[in-house]
Every structure is written in C-alpha cells, then in structure tokens.
Amino acid sequence: MKIILFLLCLILILPANEPLFKALPLNEPVHAQKSKLGQKLFHDTLLSIDNTVSCASCHPVLNYGVDNLSKSFGVKGQIGDRNSPTVWNAVYNFSQFWDGRARDLKEQALVPITNPKEMGETLESVIIKLKNDEYYARRFEEIYEDGVSAHNLADAIAEYEKTLTTPDSKFDAYLRGDTEALNVKEKEGFELFKNKGCVACHNGQNIGGNLYQKSGVYGAIQTQGPLDLGRYLVTKKIFDKYYFKVPSLRNVEMTAPYFHDGSVENLKDAVKIMLMSQLGRSLSEEEVDSIVAFLKTLSGTVHE
C-alpha cells in the first residue's frame, strides 16, 4: 500500500500539462438500427419475469440514468444489494458494476435480466418472448443473420447504451481549449481536486471508472448494515476485500445518492467523507465548496 501511495504522489507532482484528463468524443460511432432496437429493449418490461421492470426502471435515461434511490426495486418489490450506477458514459468504464464482474456493456446487459432481485427472468424465457413478439422477431431477423438470440439481445442493448454520452459539459469545453469555460471558483476547485489527491483515483476521460480502489483507506465509509466485501465476492482473493470500481464523476451532481450503498444524499457531504476516508484530509468549508463547484462542471446534457 505504501508503494502504491508513493506512486500516486508522483502522479500529483507531474508537470501541469500532463494529460491526466481527456475530453469525451463528441460522437460515439454506433450501428443505428441496432441502437434503435436496443433503445426499445432497454425500456421494455417484457424482459422481466412479471412484465413490471425494465432496464429503464432503475436507470431512467432522462434522469441521468439513475432513480435517486439508495437501492433500486426489482420484481415483486425486492430491493437490490447495491446502489444502481448511472448508465450515462458507462461505455467509457473499463468494467461494469461496482465490483467489475462484467467486462463490458454486452456482458453487463444480460446480468440484471437473470438477477432474481432485479428482473428475475431466464434467458431461455426471454428469447421465447422475443421470438413470439411480431415486432421483435422481425427486427432481429432484419438486423442479425441468426435473428433472436441472447448474444444479439445483449449486443443491441449495448449498442444503445453507447449513445448515452455527455460530451458537452463545461469541463469538456475546458479540456478542448476554452480556458474561459470554467469560472474562478471552478478553476480553484479543479486545482484542489488535483493537488489534494482526488485525481489519484478520478482521472482519465471518464474522471474515474478506470481502476479499482479500496473503500475506506483511512477508515470505513460504510457505517450501517453488513460490510460489503466488494470485488472479493467476484475474485475470492483476500487482497480484493472492500475494493470497488472507482465510479465516474461525470454528472455526479445529478446522480445522488452516493457510494456503493447509496448512503449519502448530499454531494458536499460525499466529498468530505471521501477526503477523510480515502485521503486522510480535512479541508475548509470554502475549499470543499470549490471542489463541489468543479464537480458540477462535469454535468452534460442528457437526451432520450
């Protein structure tokens, strides 16, 4: 751990022009027909066992891809195990889910369908439903040589999710060279974000989503309920206990509540907790306000 922290400190003293961040692509290439099919599937409750829950139930697109609940409700009113992360910009994460158990959007797409607490279906049953639906049967046959299949279902949903990006944030404009895109307070917050160590985990084009980190380096974040062992539940490696994928901070202003257990409602409180538990720092109210001001520049425009 000491070696890791030392290397992270080296990152923080690199020259000011070191590209720790990257603006999002203005357009993500997609297959238009697949994306349109995926959009319909994403919003269709047919994928759940009792036709009550869709992907959009927990990830309402126009609400920045979150339901603003600590933990989402699945079929039969069941409550999920973790906070539902946003689907916006998820294509830029290096893995999916808090514990990284899916490598990409395609692998992720089918997991909620078969999760008994979420959509509670079987892939076999879903495929039968889709084949018996005149619209879906026709559209799959038009787009895919082998028609309806689990692979093609995942492919279509993932193709739609690739369109869910927000490249027009103030911070993206700043990264593209518009030095006036951020005001004085926001720029101060950005400097604090870098100099106080937040950048060690939240960097790259998605301002996170590109590594795993231990939750609570200097003290536990989770204060209620059984401790979530995080990535350990996937790998069974002792080192991975309490490690989670670092979330993207894009649109973070709009995606409360925060953390894997959805335990914190307020962004300023979340910043304070992270500063103390991950970096062992306590900043002034003014400094925290500046960091929050910067984080709000990461919000972009959402669309259906």
PDB file of C-alpha atoms in Angstrom:
ATOM      1  CA  MET A   1       0.000   0.000   0.000  1.00  0.00           C
ATOM      2  CA  LYS A   2       2.859   2.399   0.818  1.00  0.00           C
ATOM      3  CA  ILE A   3       4.376   1.808  -2.610  1.00  0.00           C
ATOM      4  CA  ILE A   4       1.032   2.485  -4.275  1.00  0.00           C
ATOM      5  CA  LEU A   5       0.573   5.720  -2.345  1.00  0.00           C
ATOM      6  CA  PHE A   6       4.121   6.774  -3.244  1.00  0.00           C
ATOM      7  CA  LEU A   7       3.416   6.212  -6.935  1.00  0.00           C
ATOM      8  CA  LEU A   8       0.199   8.173  -6.663  1.00  0.00           C
ATOM      9  CA  CYS A   9       2.099  11.052  -5.084  1.00  0.00           C
ATOM     10  CA  LEU A  10       4.429  11.050  -8.066  1.00  0.00           C
ATOM     11  CA  ILE A  11       1.415  11.463 -10.319  1.00  0.00           C
ATOM     12  CA  LEU A  12       0.404  14.571  -8.403  1.00  0.00           C
ATOM     13  CA  ILE A  13       3.714  16.355  -8.975  1.00  0.00           C
ATOM     14  CA  LEU A  14       3.902  15.733 -12.714  1.00  0.00           C
ATOM     15  CA  PRO A  15       4.096  18.831 -14.944  1.00  0.00           C
ATOM     16  CA  ALA A  16       0.918  20.868 -15.205  1.00  0.00           C
ATOM     17  CA  ASN A  17       0.482  19.891 -18.861  1.00  0.00           C
ATOM     18  CA  GLU A  18       0.477  16.160 -18.132  1.00  0.00           C
ATOM     19  CA  PRO A  19      -2.709  14.757 -19.745  1.00  0.00           C
ATOM     20  CA  LEU A  20      -4.422  13.264 -16.699  1.00  0.00           C
ATOM     21  CA  PHE A  21      -7.810  14.056 -18.234  1.00  0.00           C
ATOM     22  CA  LYS A  22      -9.313  13.730 -21.676  1.00  0.00           C
ATOM     23  CA  ALA A  23     -12.458  15.210 -23.179  1.00  0.00           C
ATOM     24  CA  LEU A  24     -15.138  12.767 -24.263  1.00  0.00           C
ATOM     25  CA  PRO A  25     -15.551  12.125 -28.006  1.00  0.00           C
ATOM     26  CA  LEU A  26     -18.222  14.379 -29.455  1.00  0.00           C
ATOM     27  CA  ASN A  27     -19.798  11.384 -31.168  1.00  0.00           C
ATOM     28  CA  GLU A  28     -19.561   7.690 -30.324  1.00  0.00           C
ATOM     29  CA  PRO A  29     -19.837   5.535 -33.504  1.00  0.00           C
ATOM     30  CA  VAL A  30     -22.880   3.266 -33.321  1.00  0.00           C
ATOM     31  CA  HIS A  31     -24.925   0.983 -35.551  1.00  0.00           C
ATOM     32  CA  ALA A  32     -28.151   2.970 -35.961  1.00  0.00           C
ATOM     33  CA  GLN A  33     -30.538   0.026 -36.412  1.00  0.00           C
ATOM     34  CA  LYS A  34     -29.081  -1.941 -33.534  1.00  0.00           C
ATOM     35  CA  SER A  35     -29.199   1.134 -31.317  1.00  0.00           C
ATOM     36  CA  LYS A  36     -32.868   1.781 -32.111  1.00  0.00           C
ATOM     37  CA  LEU A  37     -33.724  -1.823 -31.300  1.00  0.00           C
ATOM     38  CA  GLY A  38     -31.657  -1.639 -28.131  1.00  0.00           C
ATOM     39  CA  GLN A  39     -33.454   1.517 -27.044  1.00  0.00           C
ATOM     40  CA  LYS A  40     -36.823  -0.234 -27.260  1.00  0.00           C
ATOM     41  CA  LEU A  41     -35.497  -3.263 -25.393  1.00  0.00           C
ATOM     42  CA  PHE A  42     -33.966  -1.052 -22.703  1.00  0.00           C
ATOM     43  CA  HIS A  43     -37.404   0.425 -21.971  1.00  0.00           C
ATOM     44  CA  ASP A  44     -39.441  -2.782 -22.318  1.00  0.00           C
ATOM     45  CA  THR A  45     -40.760  -4.582 -19.222  1.00  0.00           C
ATOM     46  CA  LEU A  46     -41.094  -7.731 -21.325  1.00  0.00           C
ATOM     47  CA  LEU A  47     -37.568  -8.608 -20.218  1.00  0.00           C
ATOM     48  CA  SER A  48     -38.724  -9.194 -16.625  1.00  0.00           C
ATOM     49  CA  ILE A  49     -40.479 -12.282 -15.319  1.00  0.00           C
ATOM     50  CA  ASP A  50     -43.742 -10.491 -14.480  1.00  0.00           C
ATOM     51  CA  ASN A  51     -43.535  -7.725 -17.110  1.00  0.00           C
ATOM     52  CA  THR A  52     -43.163  -4.985 -14.495  1.00  0.00           C
ATOM     53  CA  VAL A  53     -39.481  -3.975 -14.638  1.00  0.00           C
ATOM     54  CA  SER A  54     -37.317  -2.699 -17.470  1.00  0.00           C
ATOM     55  CA  CYS A  55     -33.724  -1.538 -17.596  1.00  0.00           C
ATOM     56  CA  ALA A  56     -35.094   1.998 -17.543  1.00  0.00           C
ATOM     57  CA  SER A  57     -36.947   1.329 -14.280  1.00  0.00           C
ATOM     58  CA  CYS A  58     -33.681   1.603 -12.358  1.00  0.00           C
ATOM     59  CA  HIS A  59     -31.910   3.709 -14.991  1.00  0.00           C
ATOM     60  CA  PRO A  60     -34.375   6.336 -16.246  1.00  0.00           C
ATOM     61  CA  VAL A  61     -32.448   7.906 -19.091  1.00  0.00           C
ATOM     62  CA  LEU A  62     -33.729  11.469 -18.782  1.00  0.00           C
ATOM     63  CA  ASN A  63     -32.975  11.437 -15.043  1.00  0.00           C
ATOM     64  CA  TYR A  64     -29.264  10.990 -15.748  1.00  0.00           C
ATOM     65  CA  GLY A  65     -29.629   7.224 -15.730  1.00  0.00           C
ATOM     66  CA  VAL A  66     -30.433   6.831 -12.023  1.00  0.00           C
ATOM     67  CA  ASP A  67     -33.578   6.531  -9.905  1.00  0.00           C
ATOM     68  CA  ASN A  68     -32.095   8.548  -6.998  1.00  0.00           C
ATOM     69  CA  LEU A  69     -32.808   5.684  -4.581  1.00  0.00           C
ATOM     70  CA  SER A  70     -30.232   4.232  -2.227  1.00  0.00           C
ATOM     71  CA  LYS A  71     -31.043   0.823  -3.679  1.00  0.00           C
ATOM     72  CA  SER A  72     -33.440   0.098  -6.507  1.00  0.00           C
ATOM     73  CA  PHE A  73     -36.573  -2.030  -6.519  1.00  0.00           C
ATOM     74  CA  GLY A  74     -36.843  -5.092  -8.722  1.00  0.00           C
ATOM     75  CA  VAL A  75     -39.641  -7.566  -9.389  1.00  0.00           C
ATOM     76  CA  LYS A  76     -42.019  -8.297  -6.516  1.00  0.00           C
ATOM     77  CA  GLY A  77     -40.765  -5.203  -4.694  1.00  0.00           C
ATOM     78  CA  GLN A  78     -37.395  -6.743  -3.922  1.00  0.00           C
ATOM     79  CA  ILE A  79     -34.563  -4.379  -3.020  1.00  0.00           C
ATOM     80  CA  GLY A  80     -31.194  -4.644  -4.739  1.00  0.00           C
ATOM     81  CA  ASP A  81     -27.893  -5.172  -2.954  1.00  0.00           C
ATOM     82  CA  ARG A  82     -26.122  -2.009  -4.135  1.00  0.00           C
ATOM     83  CA  ASN A  83     -26.833   1.453  -5.443  1.00  0.00           C
ATOM     84  CA  SER A  84     -27.671   1.494  -9.157  1.00  0.00           C
ATOM     85  CA  PRO A  85     -24.929   3.374 -11.036  1.00  0.00           C
ATOM     86  CA  THR A  86     -25.735   5.645 -13.941  1.00  0.00           C
ATOM     87  CA  VAL A  87     -25.718   4.230 -17.463  1.00  0.00           C
ATOM     88  CA  TRP A  88     -24.557   7.548 -18.909  1.00  0.00           C
ATOM     89  CA  ASN A  89     -20.954   7.344 -20.144  1.00  0.00           C
ATOM     90  CA  ALA A  90     -20.788   3.737 -18.928  1.00  0.00           C
ATOM     91  CA  VAL A  91     -19.248   2.803 -22.264  1.00  0.00           C
ATOM     92  CA  TYR A  92     -16.038   4.509 -21.090  1.00  0.00           C
ATOM     93  CA  ASN A  93     -15.715   2.437 -17.897  1.00  0.00           C
ATOM     94  CA  PHE A  94     -13.060  -0.266 -18.004  1.00  0.00           C
ATOM     95  CA  SER A  95     -15.500  -2.732 -16.436  1.00  0.00           C
ATOM     96  CA  GLN A  96     -19.133  -2.724 -15.348  1.00  0.00           C
ATOM     97  CA  PHE A  97     -20.889  -2.985 -11.958  1.00  0.00           C
ATOM     98  CA  TRP A  98     -19.382  -1.815  -8.679  1.00  0.00           C
ATOM     99  CA  ASP A  99     -17.347  -4.995  -8.411  1.00  0.00           C
ATOM    100  CA  GLY A 100     -16.334  -5.178 -12.081  1.00  0.00           C
ATOM    101  CA  ARG A 101     -17.925  -8.573 -12.649  1.00  0.00           C
ATOM    102  CA  ALA A 102     -18.777  -7.674 -16.259  1.00  0.00           C
ATOM    103  CA  ARG A 103     -16.037  -6.747 -18.698  1.00  0.00           C
ATOM    104  CA  ASP A 104     -18.134  -4.534 -20.961  1.00  0.00           C
ATOM    105  CA  LEU A 105     -21.643  -3.341 -21.782  1.00  0.00           C
ATOM    106  CA  LYS A 106     -22.529  -6.505 -23.684  1.00  0.00           C
ATOM    107  CA  GLU A 107     -21.610  -8.726 -20.761  1.00  0.00           C
ATOM    108  CA  GLN A 108     -23.412  -6.412 -18.349  1.00  0.00           C
ATOM    109  CA  ALA A 109     -26.654  -6.228 -20.312  1.00  0.00           C
ATOM    110  CA  LEU A 110     -27.884  -9.732 -19.532  1.00  0.00           C
ATOM    111  CA  VAL A 111     -26.996  -9.839 -15.830  1.00  0.00           C
ATOM    112  CA  PRO A 112     -29.947  -7.770 -14.496  1.00  0.00           C
ATOM    113  CA  ILE A 113     -32.361  -9.857 -16.572  1.00  0.00           C
ATOM    114  CA  THR A 114     -31.407 -13.036 -14.724  1.00  0.00           C
ATOM    115  CA  ASN A 115     -30.812 -11.480 -11.309  1.00  0.00           C
ATOM    116  CA  PRO A 116     -33.659 -12.746  -9.079  1.00  0.00           C
ATOM    117  CA  LYS A 117     -33.790  -9.418  -7.218  1.00  0.00           C
ATOM    118  CA  GLU A 118     -33.917  -7.320 -10.383  1.00  0.00           C
ATOM    119  CA  MET A 119     -35.792  -8.718 -13.394  1.00  0.00           C
ATOM    120  CA  GLY A 120     -35.951 -12.337 -12.253  1.00  0.00           C
ATOM    121  CA  GLU A 121     -36.144 -13.946 -15.697  1.00  0.00           C
ATOM    122  CA  THR A 122     -34.259 -16.664 -17.509  1.00  0.00           C
ATOM    123  CA  LEU A 123     -32.597 -16.041 -20.844  1.00  0.00           C
ATOM    124  CA  GLU A 124     -34.464 -19.001 -22.308  1.00  0.00           C
ATOM    125  CA  SER A 125     -37.813 -17.484 -21.373  1.00  0.00           C
ATOM    126  CA  VAL A 126     -36.863 -14.034 -22.646  1.00  0.00           C
ATOM    127  CA  ILE A 127     -35.772 -15.445 -26.006  1.00  0.00           C
ATOM    128  CA  ILE A 128     -39.117 -17.224 -26.355  1.00  0.00           C
ATOM    129  CA  LYS A 129     -40.967 -13.996 -25.552  1.00  0.00           C
ATOM    130  CA  LEU A 130     -38.989 -12.070 -28.150  1.00  0.00           C
ATOM    131  CA  LYS A 131     -39.476 -14.733 -30.815  1.00  0.00           C
ATOM    132  CA  ASN A 132     -43.225 -14.718 -30.153  1.00  0.00           C
ATOM    133  CA  ASP A 133     -43.402 -10.938 -30.455  1.00  0.00           C
ATOM    134  CA  GLU A 134     -44.057  -9.974 -34.068  1.00  0.00           C
ATOM    135  CA  TYR A 135     -42.146  -6.683 -33.927  1.00  0.00           C
ATOM    136  CA  TYR A 136     -39.055  -8.063 -32.194  1.00  0.00           C
ATOM    137  CA  ALA A 137     -38.919 -11.234 -34.293  1.00  0.00           C
ATOM    138  CA  ARG A 138     -38.996  -9.149 -37.479  1.00  0.00           C
ATOM    139  CA  ARG A 139     -36.471  -6.550 -36.315  1.00  0.00           C
ATOM    140  CA  PHE A 140     -33.959  -9.119 -35.071  1.00  0.00           C
ATOM    141  CA  GLU A 141     -34.242 -11.013 -38.371  1.00  0.00           C
ATOM    142  CA  GLU A 142     -33.631  -7.788 -40.324  1.00  0.00           C
ATOM    143  CA  ILE A 143     -30.551  -6.824 -38.313  1.00  0.00           C
ATOM    144  CA  TYR A 144     -28.941 -10.140 -37.332  1.00  0.00           C
ATOM    145  CA  GLU A 145     -28.370 -13.165 -39.577  1.00  0.00           C
ATOM    146  CA  ASP A 146     -29.355 -15.555 -36.790  1.00  0.00           C
ATOM    147  CA  GLY A 147     -32.291 -13.483 -35.534  1.00  0.00           C
ATOM    148  CA  VAL A 148     -33.223 -13.534 -31.857  1.00  0.00           C
ATOM    149  CA  SER A 149     -30.525 -14.807 -29.516  1.00  0.00           C
ATOM    150  CA  ALA A 150     -29.077 -13.914 -26.130  1.00  0.00           C
ATOM    151  CA  HIS A 151     -25.921 -12.633 -27.814  1.00  0.00           C
ATOM    152  CA  ASN A 152     -27.901 -10.372 -30.125  1.00  0.00           C
ATOM    153  CA  LEU A 153     -30.114  -9.161 -27.286  1.00  0.00           C
ATOM    154  CA  ALA A 154     -27.033  -8.057 -25.357  1.00  0.00           C
ATOM    155  CA  ASP A 155     -25.469  -6.579 -28.477  1.00  0.00           C
ATOM    156  CA  ALA A 156     -28.493  -4.391 -29.234  1.00  0.00           C
ATOM    157  CA  ILE A 157     -28.839  -3.072 -25.684  1.00  0.00           C
ATOM    158  CA  ALA A 158     -25.113  -2.334 -25.502  1.00  0.00           C
ATOM    159  CA  GLU A 159     -25.244  -0.515 -28.831  1.00  0.00           C
ATOM    160  CA  TYR A 160     -27.982   1.749 -27.483  1.00  0.00           C
ATOM    161  CA  GLU A 161     -26.068   2.392 -24.270  1.00  0.00           C
ATOM    162  CA  LYS A 162     -23.099   3.536 -26.359  1.00  0.00           C
ATOM    163  CA  THR A 163     -25.228   6.521 -27.406  1.00  0.00           C
ATOM    164  CA  LEU A 164     -25.659   7.612 -23.775  1.00  0.00           C
ATOM    165  CA  THR A 165     -22.747  10.032 -23.511  1.00  0.00           C
ATOM    166  CA  THR A 166     -22.499  13.636 -22.302  1.00  0.00           C
ATOM    167  CA  PRO A 167     -19.546  15.249 -24.126  1.00  0.00           C
ATOM    168  CA  ASP A 168     -20.849  18.814 -23.794  1.00  0.00           C
ATOM    169  CA  SER A 169     -20.011  19.531 -20.142  1.00  0.00           C
ATOM    170  CA  LYS A 170     -18.222  22.743 -19.184  1.00  0.00           C
ATOM    171  CA  PHE A 171     -15.198  20.687 -18.226  1.00  0.00           C
ATOM    172  CA  ASP A 172     -15.069  19.061 -21.658  1.00  0.00           C
ATOM    173  CA  ALA A 173     -15.111  22.514 -23.244  1.00  0.00           C
ATOM    174  CA  TYR A 174     -12.257  23.490 -20.923  1.00  0.00           C
ATOM    175  CA  LEU A 175     -10.281  20.389 -21.896  1.00  0.00           C
ATOM    176  CA  ARG A 176     -10.793  21.223 -25.561  1.00  0.00           C
ATOM    177  CA  GLY A 177      -9.108  24.573 -25.063  1.00  0.00           C
ATOM    178  CA  ASP A 178     -11.795  27.006 -23.902  1.00  0.00           C
ATOM    179  CA  THR A 179      -9.975  28.458 -20.887  1.00  0.00           C
ATOM    180  CA  GLU A 180     -12.992  30.603 -20.026  1.00  0.00           C
ATOM    181  CA  ALA A 181     -15.372  27.650 -19.774  1.00  0.00           C
ATOM    182  CA  LEU A 182     -14.730  27.444 -16.017  1.00  0.00           C
ATOM    183  CA  ASN A 183     -15.089  30.413 -13.685  1.00  0.00           C
ATOM    184  CA  VAL A 184     -12.593  31.332 -10.981  1.00  0.00           C
ATOM    185  CA  LYS A 185     -14.205  29.212  -8.248  1.00  0.00           C
ATOM    186  CA  GLU A 186     -14.498  26.203 -10.535  1.00  0.00           C
ATOM    187  CA  LYS A 187     -10.842  26.512 -11.540  1.00  0.00           C
ATOM    188  CA  GLU A 188      -9.857  26.745  -7.872  1.00  0.00           C
ATOM    189  CA  GLY A 189     -11.856  23.595  -7.247  1.00  0.00           C
ATOM    190  CA  PHE A 190     -10.102  21.840 -10.118  1.00  0.00           C
ATOM    191  CA  GLU A 191      -6.696  22.736  -8.694  1.00  0.00           C
ATOM    192  CA  LEU A 192      -7.726  21.475  -5.255  1.00  0.00           C
ATOM    193  CA  PHE A 193      -9.119  18.316  -6.853  1.00  0.00           C
ATOM    194  CA  LYS A 194      -5.666  17.667  -8.317  1.00  0.00           C
ATOM    195  CA  ASN A 195      -3.439  18.919  -5.539  1.00  0.00           C
ATOM    196  CA  LYS A 196      -5.294  17.290  -2.627  1.00  0.00           C
ATOM    197  CA  GLY A 197      -5.196  13.868  -4.241  1.00  0.00           C
ATOM    198  CA  CYS A 198      -8.689  13.252  -5.675  1.00  0.00           C
ATOM    199  CA  VAL A 199      -7.081  12.905  -9.096  1.00  0.00           C
ATOM    200  CA  ALA A 200      -5.174   9.806  -7.965  1.00  0.00           C
ATOM    201  CA  CYS A 201      -8.350   7.748  -8.496  1.00  0.00           C
ATOM    202  CA  HIS A 202     -10.590  10.049 -10.517  1.00  0.00           C
ATOM    203  CA  ASN A 203      -8.776  10.710 -13.769  1.00  0.00           C
ATOM    204  CA  GLY A 204      -8.929   9.841 -17.457  1.00  0.00           C
ATOM    205  CA  GLN A 205     -11.742  10.633 -19.853  1.00  0.00           C
ATOM    206  CA  ASN A 206     -14.462   9.357 -17.516  1.00  0.00           C
ATOM    207  CA  ILE A 207     -12.975  11.023 -14.409  1.00  0.00           C
ATOM    208  CA  GLY A 208     -12.944   7.562 -12.862  1.00  0.00           C
ATOM    209  CA  GLY A 209     -14.225   4.185 -13.968  1.00  0.00           C
ATOM    210  CA  ASN A 210     -10.723   3.015 -14.879  1.00  0.00           C
ATOM    211  CA  LEU A 211      -9.408   1.249 -11.755  1.00  0.00           C
ATOM    212  CA  TYR A 212     -10.371  -0.498  -8.523  1.00  0.00           C
ATOM    213  CA  GLN A 213      -9.700   1.067  -5.122  1.00  0.00           C
ATOM    214  CA  LYS A 214     -10.212   0.063  -1.528  1.00  0.00           C
ATOM    215  CA  SER A 215     -13.214   1.625   0.136  1.00  0.00           C
ATOM    216  CA  GLY A 216     -12.020   3.307   3.306  1.00  0.00           C
ATOM    217  CA  VAL A 217      -8.223   3.548   3.118  1.00  0.00           C
ATOM    218  CA  TYR A 218      -8.185   5.695   6.288  1.00  0.00           C
ATOM    219  CA  GLY A 219     -11.452   4.497   7.787  1.00  0.00           C
ATOM    220  CA  ALA A 220     -14.639   2.680   6.821  1.00  0.00           C
ATOM    221  CA  ILE A 221     -17.119   4.551   4.644  1.00  0.00           C
ATOM    222  CA  GLN A 222     -19.999   2.151   5.252  1.00  0.00           C
ATOM    223  CA  THR A 223     -21.396   2.634   8.752  1.00  0.00           C
ATOM    224  CA  GLN A 224     -24.531   0.518   8.719  1.00  0.00           C
ATOM    225  CA  GLY A 225     -25.506  -2.989   7.723  1.00  0.00           C
ATOM    226  CA  PRO A 226     -23.157  -5.888   6.968  1.00  0.00           C
ATOM    227  CA  LEU A 227     -19.908  -4.803   5.323  1.00  0.00           C
ATOM    228  CA  ASP A 228     -19.884  -5.264   1.565  1.00  0.00           C
ATOM    229  CA  LEU A 229     -16.770  -7.235   0.603  1.00  0.00           C
ATOM    230  CA  GLY A 230     -16.792  -5.705  -2.876  1.00  0.00           C
ATOM    231  CA  ARG A 231     -14.643  -7.264  -5.590  1.00  0.00           C
ATOM    232  CA  TYR A 232     -13.647 -10.112  -3.275  1.00  0.00           C
ATOM    233  CA  LEU A 233     -17.072 -11.638  -3.927  1.00  0.00           C
ATOM    234  CA  VAL A 234     -16.040 -11.961  -7.581  1.00  0.00           C
ATOM    235  CA  THR A 235     -12.377 -12.959  -7.335  1.00  0.00           C
ATOM    236  CA  LYS A 236     -12.228 -14.603  -3.867  1.00  0.00           C
ATOM    237  CA  LYS A 237      -8.796 -13.006  -3.467  1.00  0.00           C
ATOM    238  CA  ILE A 238      -8.071 -11.622   0.010  1.00  0.00           C
ATOM    239  CA  PHE A 239      -6.432  -8.529  -1.478  1.00  0.00           C
ATOM    240  CA  ASP A 240      -9.734  -7.602  -3.163  1.00  0.00           C
ATOM    241  CA  LYS A 241     -11.720  -7.299   0.067  1.00  0.00           C
ATOM    242  CA  TYR A 242     -13.532  -3.917   0.197  1.00  0.00           C
ATOM    243  CA  TYR A 243     -12.263  -2.965  -3.270  1.00  0.00           C
ATOM    244  CA  PHE A 244     -14.718  -1.430  -5.711  1.00  0.00           C
ATOM    245  CA  LYS A 245     -14.538   0.094  -9.151  1.00  0.00           C
ATOM    246  CA  VAL A 246     -13.898   3.808  -8.781  1.00  0.00           C
ATOM    247  CA  PRO A 247     -17.069   5.436 -10.149  1.00  0.00           C
ATOM    248  CA  SER A 248     -17.043   8.023 -12.886  1.00  0.00           C
ATOM    249  CA  LEU A 249     -17.702  11.519 -11.557  1.00  0.00           C
ATOM    250  CA  ARG A 250     -19.361  12.682 -14.740  1.00  0.00           C
ATOM    251  CA  ASN A 251     -22.828  14.081 -13.980  1.00  0.00           C
ATOM    252  CA  VAL A 252     -22.167  13.396 -10.292  1.00  0.00           C
ATOM    253  CA  GLU A 253     -24.206  16.460  -9.307  1.00  0.00           C
ATOM    254  CA  MET A 254     -27.291  14.711 -10.704  1.00  0.00           C
ATOM    255  CA  THR A 255     -26.756  11.129  -9.556  1.00  0.00           C
ATOM    256  CA  ALA A 256     -27.281  11.126  -5.780  1.00  0.00           C
ATOM    257  CA  PRO A 257     -27.283   9.220  -3.508  1.00  0.00           C
ATOM    258  CA  TYR A 258     -23.607   8.312  -3.465  1.00  0.00           C
ATOM    259  CA  PHE A 259     -21.310   5.340  -2.837  1.00  0.00           C
ATOM    260  CA  HIS A 260     -21.942   1.655  -3.462  1.00  0.00           C
ATOM    261  CA  ASP A 261     -24.567   1.535  -0.720  1.00  0.00           C
ATOM    262  CA  GLY A 262     -26.271   4.815  -1.637  1.00  0.00           C
ATOM    263  CA  SER A 263     -25.833   6.024   1.922  1.00  0.00           C
ATOM    264  CA  VAL A 264     -25.042   9.715   1.309  1.00  0.00           C
ATOM    265  CA  GLU A 265     -27.574  12.101  -0.215  1.00  0.00           C
ATOM    266  CA  ASN A 266     -25.569  15.326  -0.375  1.00  0.00           C
ATOM    267  CA  LEU A 267     -22.637  15.886  -2.746  1.00  0.00           C
ATOM    268  CA  LYS A 268     -20.766  18.131  -0.330  1.00  0.00           C
ATOM    269  CA  ASP A 269     -21.045  15.520   2.405  1.00  0.00           C
ATOM    270  CA  ALA A 270     -19.812  12.875  -0.038  1.00  0.00           C
ATOM    271  CA  VAL A 271     -16.752  14.980  -0.858  1.00  0.00           C
ATOM    272  CA  LYS A 272     -15.931  15.442   2.829  1.00  0.00           C
ATOM    273  CA  ILE A 273     -16.262  11.727   3.509  1.00  0.00           C
ATOM    274  CA  MET A 274     -14.060  10.812   0.564  1.00  0.00           C
ATOM    275  CA  LEU A 275     -11.396  13.322   1.520  1.00  0.00           C
ATOM    276  CA  MET A 276     -11.170  11.863   5.012  1.00  0.00           C
ATOM    277  CA  SER A 277     -11.679   8.148   4.355  1.00  0.00           C
ATOM    278  CA  GLN A 278      -9.613   7.875   1.166  1.00  0.00           C
ATOM    279  CA  LEU A 279      -7.009  10.630   1.581  1.00  0.00           C
ATOM    280  CA  GLY A 280      -6.931  11.317   5.311  1.00  0.00           C
ATOM    281  CA  ARG A 281      -7.616  15.014   4.706  1.00  0.00           C
ATOM    282  CA  SER A 282      -9.947  17.563   6.227  1.00  0.00           C
ATOM    283  CA  LEU A 283     -10.385  20.746   4.170  1.00  0.00           C
ATOM    284  CA  SER A 284     -12.036  24.058   4.960  1.00  0.00           C
ATOM    285  CA  GLU A 285     -15.668  24.634   4.045  1.00  0.00           C
ATOM    286  CA  GLU A 286     -14.562  27.074   1.359  1.00  0.00           C
ATOM    287  CA  GLU A 287     -12.193  24.529  -0.178  1.00  0.00           C
ATOM    288  CA  VAL A 288     -14.863  21.830  -0.182  1.00  0.00           C
ATOM    289  CA  ASP A 289     -17.308  24.262  -1.787  1.00  0.00           C
ATOM    290  CA  SER A 290     -14.773  24.933  -4.526  1.00  0.00           C
ATOM    291  CA  ILE A 291     -14.321  21.224  -5.215  1.00  0.00           C
ATOM    292  CA  VAL A 292     -18.100  20.805  -5.392  1.00  0.00           C
ATOM    293  CA  ALA A 293     -18.281  23.749  -7.808  1.00  0.00           C
ATOM    294  CA  PHE A 294     -15.744  21.984 -10.023  1.00  0.00           C
ATOM    295  CA  LEU A 295     -17.632  18.681  -9.840  1.00  0.00           C
ATOM    296  CA  LYS A 296     -20.749  20.429 -11.112  1.00  0.00           C
ATOM    297  CA  THR A 297     -18.881  21.362 -14.295  1.00  0.00           C
ATOM    298  CA  LEU A 298     -18.824  17.640 -15.143  1.00  0.00           C
ATOM    299  CA  SER A 299     -22.578  17.657 -15.873  1.00  0.00           C
ATOM    300  CA  GLY A 300     -23.621  17.415 -19.523  1.00  0.00           C
ATOM    301  CA  THR A 301     -26.891  17.307 -21.433  1.00  0.00           C
ATOM    302  CA  VAL A 302     -28.953  14.103 -21.457  1.00  0.00           C
ATOM    303  CA  HIS A 303     -31.347  13.036 -24.192  1.00  0.00           C
ATOM    304  CA  GLU A 304     -33.584  10.103 -24.998  1.00  0.00           C
TER     305      GLU A 304
END
